[in-house]
mmCIF file of C-alpha atoms in Angstrom:
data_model
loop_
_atom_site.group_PDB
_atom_site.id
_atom_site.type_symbol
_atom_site.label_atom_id
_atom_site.label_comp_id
_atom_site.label_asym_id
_atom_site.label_seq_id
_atom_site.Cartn_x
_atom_site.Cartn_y
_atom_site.Cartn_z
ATOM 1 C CA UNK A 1 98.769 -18.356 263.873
ATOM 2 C CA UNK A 2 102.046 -19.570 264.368
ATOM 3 C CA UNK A 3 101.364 -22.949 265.866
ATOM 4 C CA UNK A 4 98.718 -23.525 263.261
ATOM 5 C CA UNK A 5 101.592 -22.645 260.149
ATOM 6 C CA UNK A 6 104.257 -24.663 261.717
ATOM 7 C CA UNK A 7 101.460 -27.614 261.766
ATOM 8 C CA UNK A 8 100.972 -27.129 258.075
ATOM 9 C CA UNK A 9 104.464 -27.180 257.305
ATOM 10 C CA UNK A 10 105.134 -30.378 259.532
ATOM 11 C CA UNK A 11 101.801 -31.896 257.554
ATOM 12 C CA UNK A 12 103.252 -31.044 254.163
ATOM 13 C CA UNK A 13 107.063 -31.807 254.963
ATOM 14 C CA UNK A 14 105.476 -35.266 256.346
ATOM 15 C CA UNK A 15 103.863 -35.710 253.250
ATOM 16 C CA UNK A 16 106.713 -36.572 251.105
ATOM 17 C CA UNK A 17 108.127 -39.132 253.010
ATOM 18 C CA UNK A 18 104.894 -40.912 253.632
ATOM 19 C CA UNK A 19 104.142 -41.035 249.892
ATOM 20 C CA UNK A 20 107.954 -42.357 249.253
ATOM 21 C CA UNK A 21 107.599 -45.226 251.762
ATOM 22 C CA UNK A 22 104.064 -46.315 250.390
ATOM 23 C CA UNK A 23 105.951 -46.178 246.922
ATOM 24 C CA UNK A 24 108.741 -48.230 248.016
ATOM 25 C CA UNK A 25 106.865 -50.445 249.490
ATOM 26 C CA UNK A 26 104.460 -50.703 246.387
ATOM 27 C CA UNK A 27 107.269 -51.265 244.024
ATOM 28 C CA UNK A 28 109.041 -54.267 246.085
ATOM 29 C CA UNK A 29 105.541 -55.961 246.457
ATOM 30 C CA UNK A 30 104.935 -55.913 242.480
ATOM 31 C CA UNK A 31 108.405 -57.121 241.570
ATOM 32 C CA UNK A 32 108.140 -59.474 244.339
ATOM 33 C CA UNK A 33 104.887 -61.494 243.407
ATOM 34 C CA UNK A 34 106.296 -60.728 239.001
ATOM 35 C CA UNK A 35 109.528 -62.868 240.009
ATOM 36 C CA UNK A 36 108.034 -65.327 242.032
ATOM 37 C CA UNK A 37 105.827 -66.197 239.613
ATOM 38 C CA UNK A 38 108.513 -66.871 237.081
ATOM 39 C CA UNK A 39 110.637 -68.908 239.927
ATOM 40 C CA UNK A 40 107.239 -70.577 240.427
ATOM 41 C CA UNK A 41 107.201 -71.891 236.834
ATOM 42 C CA UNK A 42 111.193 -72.903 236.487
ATOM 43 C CA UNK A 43 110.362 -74.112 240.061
ATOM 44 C CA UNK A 44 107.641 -76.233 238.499
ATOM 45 C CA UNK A 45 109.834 -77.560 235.475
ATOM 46 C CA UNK A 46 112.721 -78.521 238.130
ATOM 47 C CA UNK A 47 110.623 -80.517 240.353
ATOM 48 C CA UNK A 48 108.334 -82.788 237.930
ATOM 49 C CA UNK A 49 110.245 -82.681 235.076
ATOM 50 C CA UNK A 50 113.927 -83.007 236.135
ATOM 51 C CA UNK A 51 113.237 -84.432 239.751
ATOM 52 C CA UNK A 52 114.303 -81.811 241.784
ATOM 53 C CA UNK A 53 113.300 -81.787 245.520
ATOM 54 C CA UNK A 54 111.397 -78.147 245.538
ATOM 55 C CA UNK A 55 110.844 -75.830 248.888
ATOM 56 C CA UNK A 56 108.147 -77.602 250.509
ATOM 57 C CA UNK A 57 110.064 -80.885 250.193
ATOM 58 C CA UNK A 58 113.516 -79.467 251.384
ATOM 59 C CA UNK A 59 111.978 -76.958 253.970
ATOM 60 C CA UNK A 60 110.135 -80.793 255.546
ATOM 61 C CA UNK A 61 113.507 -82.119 255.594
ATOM 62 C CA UNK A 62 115.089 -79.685 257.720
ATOM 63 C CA UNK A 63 111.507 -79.326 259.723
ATOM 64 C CA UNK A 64 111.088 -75.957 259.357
ATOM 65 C CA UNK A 65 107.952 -74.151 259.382
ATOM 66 C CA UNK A 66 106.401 -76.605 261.842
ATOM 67 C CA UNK A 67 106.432 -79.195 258.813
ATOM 68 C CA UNK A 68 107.195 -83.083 260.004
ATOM 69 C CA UNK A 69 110.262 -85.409 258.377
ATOM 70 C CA UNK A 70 110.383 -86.748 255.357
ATOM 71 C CA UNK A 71 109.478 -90.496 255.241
ATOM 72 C CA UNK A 72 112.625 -90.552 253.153
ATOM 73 C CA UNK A 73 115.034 -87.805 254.454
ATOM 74 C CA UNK A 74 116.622 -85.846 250.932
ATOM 75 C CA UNK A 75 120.558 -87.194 250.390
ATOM 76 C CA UNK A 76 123.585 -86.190 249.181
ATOM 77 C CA UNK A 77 122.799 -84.332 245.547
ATOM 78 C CA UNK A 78 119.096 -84.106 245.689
ATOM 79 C CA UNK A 79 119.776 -82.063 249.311
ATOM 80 C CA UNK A 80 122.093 -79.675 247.705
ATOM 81 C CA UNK A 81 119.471 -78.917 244.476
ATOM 82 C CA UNK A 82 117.332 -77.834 247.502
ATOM 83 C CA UNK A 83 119.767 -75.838 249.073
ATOM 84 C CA UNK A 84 120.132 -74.032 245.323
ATOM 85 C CA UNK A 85 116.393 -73.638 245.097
ATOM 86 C CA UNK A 86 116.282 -71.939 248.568
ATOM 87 C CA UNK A 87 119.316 -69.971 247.587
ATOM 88 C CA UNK A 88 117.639 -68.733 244.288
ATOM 89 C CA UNK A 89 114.582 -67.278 245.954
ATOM 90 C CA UNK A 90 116.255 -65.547 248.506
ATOM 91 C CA UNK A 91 118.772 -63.984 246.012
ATOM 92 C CA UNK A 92 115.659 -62.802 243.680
ATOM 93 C CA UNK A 93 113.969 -61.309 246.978
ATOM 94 C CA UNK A 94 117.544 -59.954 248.143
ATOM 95 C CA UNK A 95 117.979 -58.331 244.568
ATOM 96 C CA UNK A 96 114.572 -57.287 244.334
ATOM 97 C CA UNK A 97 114.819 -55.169 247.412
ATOM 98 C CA UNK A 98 118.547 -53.969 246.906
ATOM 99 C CA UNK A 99 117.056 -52.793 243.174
ATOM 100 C CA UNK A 100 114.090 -51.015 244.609
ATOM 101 C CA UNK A 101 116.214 -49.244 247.597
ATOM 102 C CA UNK A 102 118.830 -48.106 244.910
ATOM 103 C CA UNK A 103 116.647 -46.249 242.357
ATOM 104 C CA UNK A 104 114.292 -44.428 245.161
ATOM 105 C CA UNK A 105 113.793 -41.431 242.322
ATOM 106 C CA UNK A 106 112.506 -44.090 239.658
ATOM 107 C CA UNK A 107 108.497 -43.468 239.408
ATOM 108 C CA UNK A 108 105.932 -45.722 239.828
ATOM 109 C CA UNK A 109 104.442 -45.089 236.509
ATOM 110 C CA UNK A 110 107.556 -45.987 234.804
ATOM 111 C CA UNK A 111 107.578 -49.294 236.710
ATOM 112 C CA UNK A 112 104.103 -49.605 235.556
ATOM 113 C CA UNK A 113 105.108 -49.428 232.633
ATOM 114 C CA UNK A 114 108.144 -51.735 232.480
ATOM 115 C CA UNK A 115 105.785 -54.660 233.394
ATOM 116 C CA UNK A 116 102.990 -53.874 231.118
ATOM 117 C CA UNK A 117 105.247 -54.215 228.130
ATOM 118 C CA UNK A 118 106.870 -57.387 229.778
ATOM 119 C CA UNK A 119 102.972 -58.319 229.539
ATOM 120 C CA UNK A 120 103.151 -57.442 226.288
ATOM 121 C CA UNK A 121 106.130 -58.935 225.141
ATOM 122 C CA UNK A 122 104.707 -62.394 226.500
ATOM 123 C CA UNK A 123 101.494 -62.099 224.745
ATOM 124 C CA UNK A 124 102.886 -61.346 221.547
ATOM 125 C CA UNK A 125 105.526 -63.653 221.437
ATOM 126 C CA UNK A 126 102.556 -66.492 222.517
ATOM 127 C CA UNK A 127 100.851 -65.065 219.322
ATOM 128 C CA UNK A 128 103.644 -65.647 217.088
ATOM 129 C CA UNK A 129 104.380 -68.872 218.550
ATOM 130 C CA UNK A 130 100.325 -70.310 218.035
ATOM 131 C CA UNK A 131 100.243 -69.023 213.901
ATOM 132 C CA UNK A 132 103.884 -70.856 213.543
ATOM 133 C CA UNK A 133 102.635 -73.623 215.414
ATOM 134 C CA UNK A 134 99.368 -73.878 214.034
ATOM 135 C CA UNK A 135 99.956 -73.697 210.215
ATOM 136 C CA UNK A 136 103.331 -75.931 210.497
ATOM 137 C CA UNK A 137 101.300 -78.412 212.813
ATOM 138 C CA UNK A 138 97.743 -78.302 210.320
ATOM 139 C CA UNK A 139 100.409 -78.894 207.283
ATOM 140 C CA UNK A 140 101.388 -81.763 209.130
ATOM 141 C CA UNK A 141 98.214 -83.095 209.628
ATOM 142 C CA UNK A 142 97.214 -83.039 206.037
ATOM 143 C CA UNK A 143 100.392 -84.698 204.578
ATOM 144 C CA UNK A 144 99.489 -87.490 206.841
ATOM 145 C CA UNK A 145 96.061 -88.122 206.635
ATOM 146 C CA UNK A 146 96.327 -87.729 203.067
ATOM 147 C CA UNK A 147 99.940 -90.173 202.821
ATOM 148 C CA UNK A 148 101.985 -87.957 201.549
ATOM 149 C CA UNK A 149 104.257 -87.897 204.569
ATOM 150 C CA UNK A 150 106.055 -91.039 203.635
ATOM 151 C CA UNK A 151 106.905 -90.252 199.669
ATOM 152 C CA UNK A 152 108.203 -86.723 201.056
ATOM 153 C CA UNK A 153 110.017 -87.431 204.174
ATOM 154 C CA UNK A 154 110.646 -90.870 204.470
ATOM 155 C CA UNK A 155 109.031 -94.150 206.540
ATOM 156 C CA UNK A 156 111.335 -93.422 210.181
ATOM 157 C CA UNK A 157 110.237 -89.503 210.154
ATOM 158 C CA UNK A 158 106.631 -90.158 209.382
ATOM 159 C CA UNK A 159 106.385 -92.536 211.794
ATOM 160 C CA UNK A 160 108.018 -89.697 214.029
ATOM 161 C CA UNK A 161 105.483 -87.376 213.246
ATOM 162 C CA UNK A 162 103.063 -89.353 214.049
ATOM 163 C CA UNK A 163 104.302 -89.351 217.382
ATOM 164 C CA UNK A 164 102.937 -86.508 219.788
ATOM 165 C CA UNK A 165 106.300 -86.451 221.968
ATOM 166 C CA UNK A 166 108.650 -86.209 218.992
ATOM 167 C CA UNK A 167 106.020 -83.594 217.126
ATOM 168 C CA UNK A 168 106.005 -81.173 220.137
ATOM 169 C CA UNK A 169 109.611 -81.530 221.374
ATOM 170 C CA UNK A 170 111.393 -81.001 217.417
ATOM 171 C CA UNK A 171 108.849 -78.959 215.868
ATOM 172 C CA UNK A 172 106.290 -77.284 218.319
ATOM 173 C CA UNK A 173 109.115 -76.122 220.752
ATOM 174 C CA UNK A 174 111.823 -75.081 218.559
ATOM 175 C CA UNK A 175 108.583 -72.832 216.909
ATOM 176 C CA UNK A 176 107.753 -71.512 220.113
ATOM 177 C CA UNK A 177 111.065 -70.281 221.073
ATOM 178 C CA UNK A 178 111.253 -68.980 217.522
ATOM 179 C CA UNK A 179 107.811 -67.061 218.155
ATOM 180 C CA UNK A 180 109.422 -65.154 220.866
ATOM 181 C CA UNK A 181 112.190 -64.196 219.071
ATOM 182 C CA UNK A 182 110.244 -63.021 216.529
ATOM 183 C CA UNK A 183 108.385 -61.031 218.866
ATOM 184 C CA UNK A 184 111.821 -59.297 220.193
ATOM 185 C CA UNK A 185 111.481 -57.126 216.735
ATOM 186 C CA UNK A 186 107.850 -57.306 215.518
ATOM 187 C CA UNK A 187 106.239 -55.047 218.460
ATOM 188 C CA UNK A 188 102.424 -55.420 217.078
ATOM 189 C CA UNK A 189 100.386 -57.416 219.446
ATOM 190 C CA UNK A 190 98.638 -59.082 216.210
ATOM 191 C CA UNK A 191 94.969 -59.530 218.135
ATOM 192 C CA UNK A 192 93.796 -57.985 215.012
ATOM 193 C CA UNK A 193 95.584 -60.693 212.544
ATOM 194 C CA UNK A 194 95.018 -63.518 214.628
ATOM 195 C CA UNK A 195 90.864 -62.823 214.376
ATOM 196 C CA UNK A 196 91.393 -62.454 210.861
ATOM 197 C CA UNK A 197 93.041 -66.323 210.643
ATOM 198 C CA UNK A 198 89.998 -66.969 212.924
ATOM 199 C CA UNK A 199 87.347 -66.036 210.315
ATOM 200 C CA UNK A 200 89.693 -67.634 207.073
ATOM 201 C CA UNK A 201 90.816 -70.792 208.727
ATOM 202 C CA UNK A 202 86.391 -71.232 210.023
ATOM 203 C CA UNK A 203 86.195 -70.045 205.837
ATOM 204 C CA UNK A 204 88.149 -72.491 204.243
ATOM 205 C CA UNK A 205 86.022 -75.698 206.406
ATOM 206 C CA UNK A 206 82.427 -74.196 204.796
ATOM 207 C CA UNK A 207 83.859 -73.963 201.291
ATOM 208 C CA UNK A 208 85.899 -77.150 201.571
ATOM 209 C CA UNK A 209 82.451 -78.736 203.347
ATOM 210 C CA UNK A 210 79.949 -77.975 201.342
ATOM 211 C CA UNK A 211 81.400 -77.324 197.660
ATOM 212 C CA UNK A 212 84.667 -80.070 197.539
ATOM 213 C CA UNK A 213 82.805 -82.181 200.499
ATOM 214 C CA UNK A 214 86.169 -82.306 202.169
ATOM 215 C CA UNK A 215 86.683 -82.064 205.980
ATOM 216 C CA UNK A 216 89.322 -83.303 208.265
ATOM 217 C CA UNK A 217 89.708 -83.346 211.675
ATOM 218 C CA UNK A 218 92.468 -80.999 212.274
ATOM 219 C CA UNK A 219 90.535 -77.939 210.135
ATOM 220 C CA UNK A 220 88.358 -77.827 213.467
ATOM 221 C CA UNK A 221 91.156 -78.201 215.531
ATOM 222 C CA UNK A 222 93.100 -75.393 213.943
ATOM 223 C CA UNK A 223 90.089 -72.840 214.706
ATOM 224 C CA UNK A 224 89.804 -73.898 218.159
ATOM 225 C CA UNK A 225 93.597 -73.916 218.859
ATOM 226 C CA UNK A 226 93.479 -69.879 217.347
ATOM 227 C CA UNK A 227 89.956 -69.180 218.557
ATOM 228 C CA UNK A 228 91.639 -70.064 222.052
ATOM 229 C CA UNK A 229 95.002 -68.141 221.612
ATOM 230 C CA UNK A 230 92.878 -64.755 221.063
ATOM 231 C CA UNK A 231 90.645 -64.873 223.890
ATOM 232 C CA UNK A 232 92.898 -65.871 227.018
ATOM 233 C CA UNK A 233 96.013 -64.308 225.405
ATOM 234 C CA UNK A 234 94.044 -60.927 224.994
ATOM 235 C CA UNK A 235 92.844 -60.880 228.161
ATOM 236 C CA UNK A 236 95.769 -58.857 229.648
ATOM 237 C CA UNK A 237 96.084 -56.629 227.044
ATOM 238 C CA UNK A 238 91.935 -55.807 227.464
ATOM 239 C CA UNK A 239 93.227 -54.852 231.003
ATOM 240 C CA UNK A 240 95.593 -52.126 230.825
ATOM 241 C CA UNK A 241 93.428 -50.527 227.995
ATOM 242 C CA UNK A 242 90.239 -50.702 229.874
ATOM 243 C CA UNK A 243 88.636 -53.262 227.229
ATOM 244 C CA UNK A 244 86.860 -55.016 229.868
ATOM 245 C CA UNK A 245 83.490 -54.843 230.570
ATOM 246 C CA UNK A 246 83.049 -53.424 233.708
ATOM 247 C CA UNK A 247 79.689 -53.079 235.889
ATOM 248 C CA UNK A 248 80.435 -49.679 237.746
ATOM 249 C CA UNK A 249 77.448 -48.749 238.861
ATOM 250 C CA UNK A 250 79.149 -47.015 241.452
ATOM 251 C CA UNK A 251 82.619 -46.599 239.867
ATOM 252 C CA UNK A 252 82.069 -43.884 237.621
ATOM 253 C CA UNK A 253 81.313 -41.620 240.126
ATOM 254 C CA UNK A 254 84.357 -42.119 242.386
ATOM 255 C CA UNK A 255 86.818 -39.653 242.813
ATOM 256 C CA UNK A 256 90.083 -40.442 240.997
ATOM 257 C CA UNK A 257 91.072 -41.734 244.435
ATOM 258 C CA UNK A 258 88.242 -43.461 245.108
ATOM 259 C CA UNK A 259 89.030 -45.188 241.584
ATOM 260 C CA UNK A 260 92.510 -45.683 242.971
ATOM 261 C CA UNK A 261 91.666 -47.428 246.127
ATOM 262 C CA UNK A 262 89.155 -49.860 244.210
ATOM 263 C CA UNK A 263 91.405 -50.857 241.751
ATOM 264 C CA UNK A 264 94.339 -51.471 243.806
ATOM 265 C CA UNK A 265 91.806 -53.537 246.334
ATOM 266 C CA UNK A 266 90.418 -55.552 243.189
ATOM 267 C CA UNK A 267 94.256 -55.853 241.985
ATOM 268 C CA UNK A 268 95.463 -57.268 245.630
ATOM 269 C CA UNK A 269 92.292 -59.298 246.871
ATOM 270 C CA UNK A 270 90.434 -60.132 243.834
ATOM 271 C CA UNK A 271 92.519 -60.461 240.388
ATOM 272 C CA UNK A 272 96.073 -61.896 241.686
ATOM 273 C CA UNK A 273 94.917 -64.762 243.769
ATOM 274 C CA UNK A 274 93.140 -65.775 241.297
ATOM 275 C CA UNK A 275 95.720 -65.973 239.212
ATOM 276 C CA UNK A 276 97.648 -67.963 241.823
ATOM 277 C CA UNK A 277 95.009 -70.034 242.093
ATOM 278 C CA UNK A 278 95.331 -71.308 238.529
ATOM 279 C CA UNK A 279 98.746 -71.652 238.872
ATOM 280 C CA UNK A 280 99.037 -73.755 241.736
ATOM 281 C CA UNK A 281 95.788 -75.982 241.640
ATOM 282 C CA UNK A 282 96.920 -76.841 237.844
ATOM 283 C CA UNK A 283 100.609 -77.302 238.922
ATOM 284 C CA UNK A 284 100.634 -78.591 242.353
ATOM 285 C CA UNK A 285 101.553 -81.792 240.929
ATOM 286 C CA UNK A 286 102.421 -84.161 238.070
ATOM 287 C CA UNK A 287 98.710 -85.092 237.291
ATOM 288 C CA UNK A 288 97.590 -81.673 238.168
ATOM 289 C CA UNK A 289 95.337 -80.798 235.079
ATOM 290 C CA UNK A 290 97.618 -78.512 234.059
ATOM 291 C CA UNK A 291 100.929 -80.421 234.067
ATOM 292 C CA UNK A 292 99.630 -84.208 233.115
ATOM 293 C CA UNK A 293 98.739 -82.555 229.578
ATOM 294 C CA UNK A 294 102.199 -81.043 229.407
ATOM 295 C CA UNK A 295 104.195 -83.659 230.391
ATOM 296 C CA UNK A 296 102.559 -86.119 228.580
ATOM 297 C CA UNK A 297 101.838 -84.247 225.433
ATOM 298 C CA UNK A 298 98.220 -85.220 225.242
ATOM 299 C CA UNK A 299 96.543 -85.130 222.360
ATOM 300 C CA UNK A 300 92.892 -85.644 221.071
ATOM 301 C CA UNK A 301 91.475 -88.971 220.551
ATOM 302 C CA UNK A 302 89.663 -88.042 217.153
ATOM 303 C CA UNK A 303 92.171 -90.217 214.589
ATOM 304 C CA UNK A 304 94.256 -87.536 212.374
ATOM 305 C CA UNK A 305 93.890 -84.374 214.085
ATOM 306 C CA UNK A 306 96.572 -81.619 215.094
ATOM 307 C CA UNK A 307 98.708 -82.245 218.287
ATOM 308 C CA UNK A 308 98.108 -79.193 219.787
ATOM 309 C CA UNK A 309 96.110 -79.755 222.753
ATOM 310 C CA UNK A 310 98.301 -80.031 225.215
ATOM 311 C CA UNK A 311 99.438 -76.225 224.093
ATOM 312 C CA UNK A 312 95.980 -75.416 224.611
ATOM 313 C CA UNK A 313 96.162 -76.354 228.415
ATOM 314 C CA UNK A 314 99.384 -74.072 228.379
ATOM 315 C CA UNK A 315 97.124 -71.409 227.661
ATOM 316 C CA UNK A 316 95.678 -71.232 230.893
ATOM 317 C CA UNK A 317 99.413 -70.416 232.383
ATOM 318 C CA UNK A 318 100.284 -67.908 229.247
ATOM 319 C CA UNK A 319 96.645 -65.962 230.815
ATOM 320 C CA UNK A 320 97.236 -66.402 234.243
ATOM 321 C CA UNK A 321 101.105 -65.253 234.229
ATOM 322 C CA UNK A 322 100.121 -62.459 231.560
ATOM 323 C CA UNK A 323 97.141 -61.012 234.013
ATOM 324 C CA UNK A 324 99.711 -61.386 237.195
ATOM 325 C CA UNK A 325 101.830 -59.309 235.722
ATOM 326 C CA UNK A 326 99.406 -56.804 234.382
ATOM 327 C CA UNK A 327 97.415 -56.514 237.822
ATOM 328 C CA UNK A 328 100.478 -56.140 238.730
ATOM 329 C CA UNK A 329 100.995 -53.201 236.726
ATOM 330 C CA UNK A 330 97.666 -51.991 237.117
ATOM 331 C CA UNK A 331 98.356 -52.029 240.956
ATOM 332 C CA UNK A 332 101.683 -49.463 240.983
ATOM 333 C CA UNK A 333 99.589 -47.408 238.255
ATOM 334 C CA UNK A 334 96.859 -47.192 241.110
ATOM 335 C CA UNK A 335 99.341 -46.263 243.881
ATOM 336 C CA UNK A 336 100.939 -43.414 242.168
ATOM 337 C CA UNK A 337 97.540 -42.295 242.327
ATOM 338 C CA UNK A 338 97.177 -42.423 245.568
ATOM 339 C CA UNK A 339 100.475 -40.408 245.685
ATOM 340 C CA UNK A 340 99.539 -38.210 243.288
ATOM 341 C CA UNK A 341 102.444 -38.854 241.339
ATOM 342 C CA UNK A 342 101.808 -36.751 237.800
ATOM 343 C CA UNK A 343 101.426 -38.668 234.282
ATOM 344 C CA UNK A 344 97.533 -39.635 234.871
ATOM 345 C CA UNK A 345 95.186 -38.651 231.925
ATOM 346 C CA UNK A 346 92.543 -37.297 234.914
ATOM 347 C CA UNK A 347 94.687 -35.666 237.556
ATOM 348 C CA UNK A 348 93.447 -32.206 235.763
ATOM 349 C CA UNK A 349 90.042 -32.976 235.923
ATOM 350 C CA UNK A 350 90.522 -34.081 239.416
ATOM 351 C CA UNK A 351 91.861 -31.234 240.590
ATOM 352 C CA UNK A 352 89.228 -28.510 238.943
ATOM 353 C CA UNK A 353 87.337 -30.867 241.013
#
């Protein structure tokens, strides 16, 4: 009797730790892959925009990782931006870890949490930023196809806005960034709204079509540019409130960590490389298909439309960043779980089971 209590003490006492390592662990892997992705984007921005060198480039110079020389070795200035790219990614991963270590007591749920409304916070600041963008941009369009651009602004600016490099860097950009600090006090997501402009901006083409017989190219454009926004932007948010539609034939009659397990394997295996992949087949280069757009501000080659397409190509980031983080989040949620860490809506009906 002895021998057998002083096992199930050892097995309980045991359990504690086990749980706390598998939490550690858990939390350093989720902030891990959350600021890498970020690095991976200013990463992206650095190398093809302002010519810096990049990891795989500077790690080839010094031949490490088995990787052969340069044809042209990096010098002088370019070698130290590489140094300060290698420098930046093992400060996030130092401060990652050093963050983690420090606040052992700090749930998992609550760090579920914290990047869910990161999630958030990017989703609804990319909503704000596609309605400014869209009716300023559509506005645009219509003073110009109509001529009223010159009599209100003058020859050199409509000549300007007729340009899809000066458009998006002095009025699409400076909108965006506005959209997100917009979205630092308006906390609704706006799904809702943004259907609603959906349905009035499709509207306003039937009645201008078939009772004024007016159409323009950028009325379609602005429902496709919206009509886009709300699908890949609500993606992540369809996530964490289990909007998805989900075949579980077997799923529904897992245990609740049985439902843990699959979740966490679907978050790990299934849902974050793809979201890599998107990322780094569209960006691997400057006429990747997501970074020729960008750079080159592409537009559509239907006369006066909206210059908004190469936003649309953006979108694909916004949704794969957005569903990192949230598998992300859906991941730790899944681990405390396993861990039984308290704050799930089931753990009673769990344990009557």
């Amino acid at each position: 009797m002895g021998v057998m209590e002083s096992s199930r003490v050892a097995t309980v006492g045991a359990e504690p730790v086990r749980r706390t390592g598998l939490a550690v662990l858990a939390r350093m892997f989720a902030a891990a892959v959350i600021g890498i992705t970020f690095l991976f984007l200013i990463n992206n921005y650095l190398i093809f925009w302002q010519d810096w060198p990049g990891l795989w480039k500077f790690f080839a110079h010094q031949q490490w990782l088995g990787l052969g020389p340069l044809r042209s070795p990096l010098v002088n200035d370019v070698l130290l931006l590489g140094w300060i790219q290698l420098g930046i990614l093992l400060a996030l991963l130092a401060g990652v870890a050093v963050y983690v270590l420090l606040t052992p007591q700090r749930g998992l749920r609550v760090d579920s949490e914290l990047w869910s409304s990161v999630a958030a916070y990017v989703i609804r600041s990319c909503f704000w930023a596609v309605l400014l963008v869209g009716v300023v941009d559509m506005v645009i369009s219509f003073l110009r196809v109509e001529g009223f651009l010159v009599a209100l602004f003058g020859e050199e600016m409509a000549t300007n806005l007729g340009r899809s490099v000066y458009r998006g860097s002095y009025i699409h950009y400076p909108l965006v960034v506005l959209g997100f600090i917009i979205a630092l006090f308006a906390r609704g997501l706006g799904f809702i709204w943004l259907a609603l402009f959906v349905v009035i901006a499709e509207f306003q083409i039937v009645i201008s079509r078939f009772i004024y017989s007016y159409e323009q190219v950028f009325m379609g454009d602005l429902v496709r540019f919206w009509y886009a926004a709300l699908f890949l932007f609500a993606s992540a948010y369809a996530l964490v409130t289990e909007g998805h539609v989900r075949v579980d034939v077997f799923y529904t009659r897992f245990s609740l960590r049985g439902k843990a397990w699959t979740n966490c394997l679907g978050s790990t295996l299934l849902g974050l490389p793809l979201c890599w992949v998107i990322l780094t087949t569209g960006m691997a280069s400057k006429g990747s298909s997501l970074n020729s757009p960008l750079r080159s501000f592409e537009v559509y080659q239907q006369g006066y439309g909206m210059y908004v397409k190469y936003l649309m190509v953006g979108f694909l980031i916004i949704f794969a960043v957005s569903m990192m983080i949230q598998f992300c989040s859906y991941f730790l949620s899944s681990v405390a779980d396993l861990c039984g860490e308290p704050g799930h809506k089931d753990v009673a009906e769990e344990s009557a089971l």
